[in-house]
Amino acid sequence: KINILEKQFDKTLKEEKHFSKKINSLVSSEEVKNMEYGTKMHYILENIDFNNPDYSNINDYEKDLVENLLINEIFNDLKNSKIYKEYEFIYEDGNDSKTGIIDLMLEHNSYIDIVDYKLKNTNDDVYIKQLNGYKKYIEKKTKKKVNIYLYSLIEKTLVKLS
């Protein structure tokens, strides 16, 4: 005897939503170069060991950018924290779902720091909305206090948003 179970699936097309900023305009060749360099720096930061950095595969300028990131106070206790890089997730809230990729998440016993790297500009309301979305998701998932930061690699500044 074969039992057949029929399933009904929702066939409506869902719009893919992201927390990150979307670009819907033409970009200049300089902006393309900046985006490519930003991607390169994200790759470097994703692959470098923050506890024991090996700078042998990057140039002096990139080394300086990484070193200036790591001297910030939130990196003082790396050995006692869990480090998540390029943490990808899907946040579902009712019928709404959004995808996100957190550049850096440092999990401590009682709180979490989220850092989003920017090549230069950290003054954009879209970034604040993006990081608040990340914060809401991680707080819901972990039940821990979450601090959110924007870090400008070129300006070497860490901005705490909350």
PDB file of C-alpha atoms in Angstrom:
ATOM      1  CA  LYS A   1       0.000   0.000   0.000  1.00  0.00           C
ATOM      2  CA  ILE A   2       1.398   3.386  -0.988  1.00  0.00           C
ATOM      3  CA  ASN A   3       0.306   6.481   0.899  1.00  0.00           C
ATOM      4  CA  ILE A   4       0.460   9.655  -1.118  1.00  0.00           C
ATOM      5  CA  LEU A   5       0.699  12.947   0.708  1.00  0.00           C
ATOM      6  CA  GLU A   6      -0.048  16.041  -1.295  1.00  0.00           C
ATOM      7  CA  LYS A   7       1.538  19.327  -0.289  1.00  0.00           C
ATOM      8  CA  GLN A   8       0.440  22.776  -1.293  1.00  0.00           C
ATOM      9  CA  PHE A   9       3.152  25.388  -1.699  1.00  0.00           C
ATOM     10  CA  ASP A  10       2.817  29.151  -1.783  1.00  0.00           C
ATOM     11  CA  LYS A  11       3.508  30.041  -5.392  1.00  0.00           C
ATOM     12  CA  THR A  12       3.626  33.799  -4.989  1.00  0.00           C
ATOM     13  CA  LEU A  13       6.875  35.455  -5.959  1.00  0.00           C
ATOM     14  CA  LYS A  14       8.597  37.003  -2.966  1.00  0.00           C
ATOM     15  CA  GLU A  15      10.728  40.101  -3.224  1.00  0.00           C
ATOM     16  CA  GLU A  16      14.277  39.546  -2.007  1.00  0.00           C
ATOM     17  CA  LYS A  17      15.065  42.098   0.696  1.00  0.00           C
ATOM     18  CA  HIS A  18      18.408  42.985   2.222  1.00  0.00           C
ATOM     19  CA  PHE A  19      19.468  45.061   5.179  1.00  0.00           C
ATOM     20  CA  SER A  20      22.398  46.499   3.212  1.00  0.00           C
ATOM     21  CA  LYS A  21      22.380  49.563   0.996  1.00  0.00           C
ATOM     22  CA  LYS A  22      21.311  49.134  -2.628  1.00  0.00           C
ATOM     23  CA  ILE A  23      22.798  51.156  -5.449  1.00  0.00           C
ATOM     24  CA  ASN A  24      20.314  51.932  -8.205  1.00  0.00           C
ATOM     25  CA  SER A  25      22.345  54.394 -10.224  1.00  0.00           C
ATOM     26  CA  LEU A  26      25.318  54.494 -12.518  1.00  0.00           C
ATOM     27  CA  VAL A  27      28.644  54.688 -10.712  1.00  0.00           C
ATOM     28  CA  SER A  28      31.807  56.437 -11.820  1.00  0.00           C
ATOM     29  CA  SER A  29      35.052  54.611 -12.486  1.00  0.00           C
ATOM     30  CA  GLU A  30      36.440  56.080  -9.233  1.00  0.00           C
ATOM     31  CA  GLU A  31      33.457  54.705  -7.295  1.00  0.00           C
ATOM     32  CA  VAL A  32      34.025  51.294  -8.910  1.00  0.00           C
ATOM     33  CA  LYS A  33      37.688  51.394  -7.822  1.00  0.00           C
ATOM     34  CA  ASN A  34      36.613  52.299  -4.267  1.00  0.00           C
ATOM     35  CA  MET A  35      34.063  49.465  -4.186  1.00  0.00           C
ATOM     36  CA  GLU A  36      36.693  47.005  -5.443  1.00  0.00           C
ATOM     37  CA  TYR A  37      39.174  48.188  -2.799  1.00  0.00           C
ATOM     38  CA  GLY A  38      36.466  47.943  -0.127  1.00  0.00           C
ATOM     39  CA  THR A  39      35.829  44.354  -1.233  1.00  0.00           C
ATOM     40  CA  LYS A  40      39.563  43.631  -1.014  1.00  0.00           C
ATOM     41  CA  MET A  41      39.745  45.047   2.522  1.00  0.00           C
ATOM     42  CA  HIS A  42      36.706  42.995   3.569  1.00  0.00           C
ATOM     43  CA  TYR A  43      38.512  39.912   2.231  1.00  0.00           C
ATOM     44  CA  ILE A  44      41.669  40.777   4.183  1.00  0.00           C
ATOM     45  CA  LEU A  45      39.711  41.367   7.395  1.00  0.00           C
ATOM     46  CA  GLU A  46      37.725  38.168   6.917  1.00  0.00           C
ATOM     47  CA  ASN A  47      40.862  36.075   6.540  1.00  0.00           C
ATOM     48  CA  ILE A  48      43.335  37.626   8.962  1.00  0.00           C
ATOM     49  CA  ASP A  49      43.615  36.107  12.450  1.00  0.00           C
ATOM     50  CA  PHE A  50      42.881  39.005  14.804  1.00  0.00           C
ATOM     51  CA  ASN A  51      44.590  37.265  17.738  1.00  0.00           C
ATOM     52  CA  ASN A  52      47.800  36.529  15.793  1.00  0.00           C
ATOM     53  CA  PRO A  53      47.821  38.715  12.682  1.00  0.00           C
ATOM     54  CA  ASP A  54      50.126  37.700   9.848  1.00  0.00           C
ATOM     55  CA  TYR A  55      50.797  40.737   7.686  1.00  0.00           C
ATOM     56  CA  SER A  56      53.137  39.008   5.241  1.00  0.00           C
ATOM     57  CA  ASN A  57      50.559  38.843   2.414  1.00  0.00           C
ATOM     58  CA  ILE A  58      49.445  42.474   2.499  1.00  0.00           C
ATOM     59  CA  ASN A  59      51.183  45.759   1.760  1.00  0.00           C
ATOM     60  CA  ASP A  60      52.233  48.324   4.384  1.00  0.00           C
ATOM     61  CA  TYR A  61      49.204  50.538   3.788  1.00  0.00           C
ATOM     62  CA  GLU A  62      46.776  47.632   4.295  1.00  0.00           C
ATOM     63  CA  LYS A  63      48.759  46.536   7.358  1.00  0.00           C
ATOM     64  CA  ASP A  64      48.357  50.031   8.792  1.00  0.00           C
ATOM     65  CA  LEU A  65      44.588  49.923   8.156  1.00  0.00           C
ATOM     66  CA  VAL A  66      44.242  46.565   9.957  1.00  0.00           C
ATOM     67  CA  GLU A  67      46.480  47.602  12.864  1.00  0.00           C
ATOM     68  CA  ASN A  68      44.466  50.782  13.384  1.00  0.00           C
ATOM     69  CA  LEU A  69      41.263  48.770  13.501  1.00  0.00           C
ATOM     70  CA  LEU A  70      42.661  46.351  16.077  1.00  0.00           C
ATOM     71  CA  ILE A  71      43.880  49.053  18.485  1.00  0.00           C
ATOM     72  CA  ASN A  72      40.278  50.054  19.238  1.00  0.00           C
ATOM     73  CA  GLU A  73      39.108  49.288  22.756  1.00  0.00           C
ATOM     74  CA  ILE A  74      36.479  46.751  21.671  1.00  0.00           C
ATOM     75  CA  PHE A  75      39.315  44.478  20.477  1.00  0.00           C
ATOM     76  CA  ASN A  76      41.054  44.382  23.885  1.00  0.00           C
ATOM     77  CA  ASP A  77      39.453  41.095  24.958  1.00  0.00           C
ATOM     78  CA  LEU A  78      39.557  39.057  21.740  1.00  0.00           C
ATOM     79  CA  LYS A  79      41.040  35.977  23.408  1.00  0.00           C
ATOM     80  CA  ASN A  80      37.921  35.658  25.599  1.00  0.00           C
ATOM     81  CA  SER A  81      35.363  36.262  22.880  1.00  0.00           C
ATOM     82  CA  LYS A  82      33.947  34.292  19.978  1.00  0.00           C
ATOM     83  CA  ILE A  83      34.751  35.932  16.663  1.00  0.00           C
ATOM     84  CA  TYR A  84      32.322  35.624  13.763  1.00  0.00           C
ATOM     85  CA  LYS A  85      33.274  37.085  10.391  1.00  0.00           C
ATOM     86  CA  GLU A  86      30.900  37.542   7.461  1.00  0.00           C
ATOM     87  CA  TYR A  87      28.025  36.066   9.506  1.00  0.00           C
ATOM     88  CA  GLU A  88      25.177  35.482   7.043  1.00  0.00           C
ATOM     89  CA  PHE A  89      21.566  35.163   8.182  1.00  0.00           C
ATOM     90  CA  ILE A  90      17.921  35.359   7.161  1.00  0.00           C
ATOM     91  CA  TYR A  91      15.692  37.343   9.507  1.00  0.00           C
ATOM     92  CA  GLU A  92      12.029  36.458   9.386  1.00  0.00           C
ATOM     93  CA  ASP A  93       9.530  38.728  11.101  1.00  0.00           C
ATOM     94  CA  GLY A  94       5.982  37.681  10.337  1.00  0.00           C
ATOM     95  CA  ASN A  95       5.586  37.619   6.548  1.00  0.00           C
ATOM     96  CA  ASP A  96       8.656  39.809   6.067  1.00  0.00           C
ATOM     97  CA  SER A  97      12.117  38.309   5.619  1.00  0.00           C
ATOM     98  CA  LYS A  98      15.449  39.984   4.968  1.00  0.00           C
ATOM     99  CA  THR A  99      18.950  38.696   4.430  1.00  0.00           C
ATOM    100  CA  GLY A 100      22.044  40.159   6.027  1.00  0.00           C
ATOM    101  CA  ILE A 101      25.763  39.619   6.312  1.00  0.00           C
ATOM    102  CA  ILE A 102      27.451  40.943   9.448  1.00  0.00           C
ATOM    103  CA  ASP A 103      31.068  41.902   8.759  1.00  0.00           C
ATOM    104  CA  LEU A 104      32.255  41.215  12.302  1.00  0.00           C
ATOM    105  CA  MET A 105      30.549  39.993  15.436  1.00  0.00           C
ATOM    106  CA  LEU A 106      32.391  39.653  18.757  1.00  0.00           C
ATOM    107  CA  GLU A 107      30.437  37.560  21.250  1.00  0.00           C
ATOM    108  CA  HIS A 108      31.265  38.010  24.917  1.00  0.00           C
ATOM    109  CA  ASN A 109      29.633  36.344  27.936  1.00  0.00           C
ATOM    110  CA  SER A 110      27.013  39.026  28.494  1.00  0.00           C
ATOM    111  CA  TYR A 111      26.986  41.115  25.314  1.00  0.00           C
ATOM    112  CA  ILE A 112      27.817  41.202  21.613  1.00  0.00           C
ATOM    113  CA  ASP A 113      29.614  43.833  19.520  1.00  0.00           C
ATOM    114  CA  ILE A 114      28.716  44.116  15.840  1.00  0.00           C
ATOM    115  CA  VAL A 115      31.082  46.037  13.564  1.00  0.00           C
ATOM    116  CA  ASP A 116      30.316  47.014   9.987  1.00  0.00           C
ATOM    117  CA  TYR A 117      33.348  48.059   7.936  1.00  0.00           C
ATOM    118  CA  LYS A 118      33.137  50.988   5.570  1.00  0.00           C
ATOM    119  CA  LEU A 119      35.981  52.157   3.390  1.00  0.00           C
ATOM    120  CA  LYS A 120      35.367  55.797   4.278  1.00  0.00           C
ATOM    121  CA  ASN A 121      31.853  57.158   4.730  1.00  0.00           C
ATOM    122  CA  THR A 122      30.044  56.271   7.961  1.00  0.00           C
ATOM    123  CA  ASN A 123      27.506  59.138   7.780  1.00  0.00           C
ATOM    124  CA  ASP A 124      24.567  57.523   6.018  1.00  0.00           C
ATOM    125  CA  ASP A 125      21.144  56.842   7.527  1.00  0.00           C
ATOM    126  CA  VAL A 126      20.937  53.640   5.463  1.00  0.00           C
ATOM    127  CA  TYR A 127      23.877  52.213   7.462  1.00  0.00           C
ATOM    128  CA  ILE A 128      22.179  53.055  10.762  1.00  0.00           C
ATOM    129  CA  LYS A 129      18.998  51.284   9.606  1.00  0.00           C
ATOM    130  CA  GLN A 130      21.083  48.313   8.392  1.00  0.00           C
ATOM    131  CA  LEU A 131      22.914  47.904  11.703  1.00  0.00           C
ATOM    132  CA  ASN A 132      19.748  48.332  13.747  1.00  0.00           C
ATOM    133  CA  GLY A 133      18.268  45.457  11.716  1.00  0.00           C
ATOM    134  CA  TYR A 134      21.324  43.331  12.526  1.00  0.00           C
ATOM    135  CA  LYS A 135      21.015  44.301  16.196  1.00  0.00           C
ATOM    136  CA  LYS A 136      17.332  43.372  16.360  1.00  0.00           C
ATOM    137  CA  TYR A 137      18.014  39.953  14.796  1.00  0.00           C
ATOM    138  CA  ILE A 138      20.994  39.102  17.024  1.00  0.00           C
ATOM    139  CA  GLU A 139      19.251  40.303  20.206  1.00  0.00           C
ATOM    140  CA  LYS A 140      16.233  38.145  19.364  1.00  0.00           C
ATOM    141  CA  LYS A 141      18.443  35.136  18.605  1.00  0.00           C
ATOM    142  CA  THR A 142      20.867  35.403  21.563  1.00  0.00           C
ATOM    143  CA  LYS A 143      18.927  37.340  24.226  1.00  0.00           C
ATOM    144  CA  LYS A 144      22.131  39.358  24.823  1.00  0.00           C
ATOM    145  CA  LYS A 145      22.734  43.120  24.768  1.00  0.00           C
ATOM    146  CA  VAL A 146      24.097  44.144  21.366  1.00  0.00           C
ATOM    147  CA  ASN A 147      26.316  47.149  20.620  1.00  0.00           C
ATOM    148  CA  ILE A 148      26.594  48.302  17.009  1.00  0.00           C
ATOM    149  CA  TYR A 149      29.504  50.144  15.401  1.00  0.00           C
ATOM    150  CA  LEU A 150      30.551  51.553  12.043  1.00  0.00           C
ATOM    151  CA  TYR A 151      34.262  51.566  11.306  1.00  0.00           C
ATOM    152  CA  SER A 152      35.837  53.771   8.623  1.00  0.00           C
ATOM    153  CA  LEU A 153      39.026  52.079   7.437  1.00  0.00           C
ATOM    154  CA  ILE A 154      40.479  55.160   5.753  1.00  0.00           C
ATOM    155  CA  GLU A 155      39.489  57.651   8.450  1.00  0.00           C
ATOM    156  CA  LYS A 156      40.435  55.088  11.148  1.00  0.00           C
ATOM    157  CA  THR A 157      37.374  55.919  13.229  1.00  0.00           C
ATOM    158  CA  LEU A 158      35.026  53.675  15.162  1.00  0.00           C
ATOM    159  CA  VAL A 159      31.542  55.137  15.632  1.00  0.00           C
ATOM    160  CA  LYS A 160      29.277  53.549  18.244  1.00  0.00           C
ATOM    161  CA  LEU A 161      25.643  53.769  17.158  1.00  0.00           C
ATOM    162  CA  SER A 162      24.109  52.131  20.231  1.00  0.00           C
TER     163      SER A 162
END
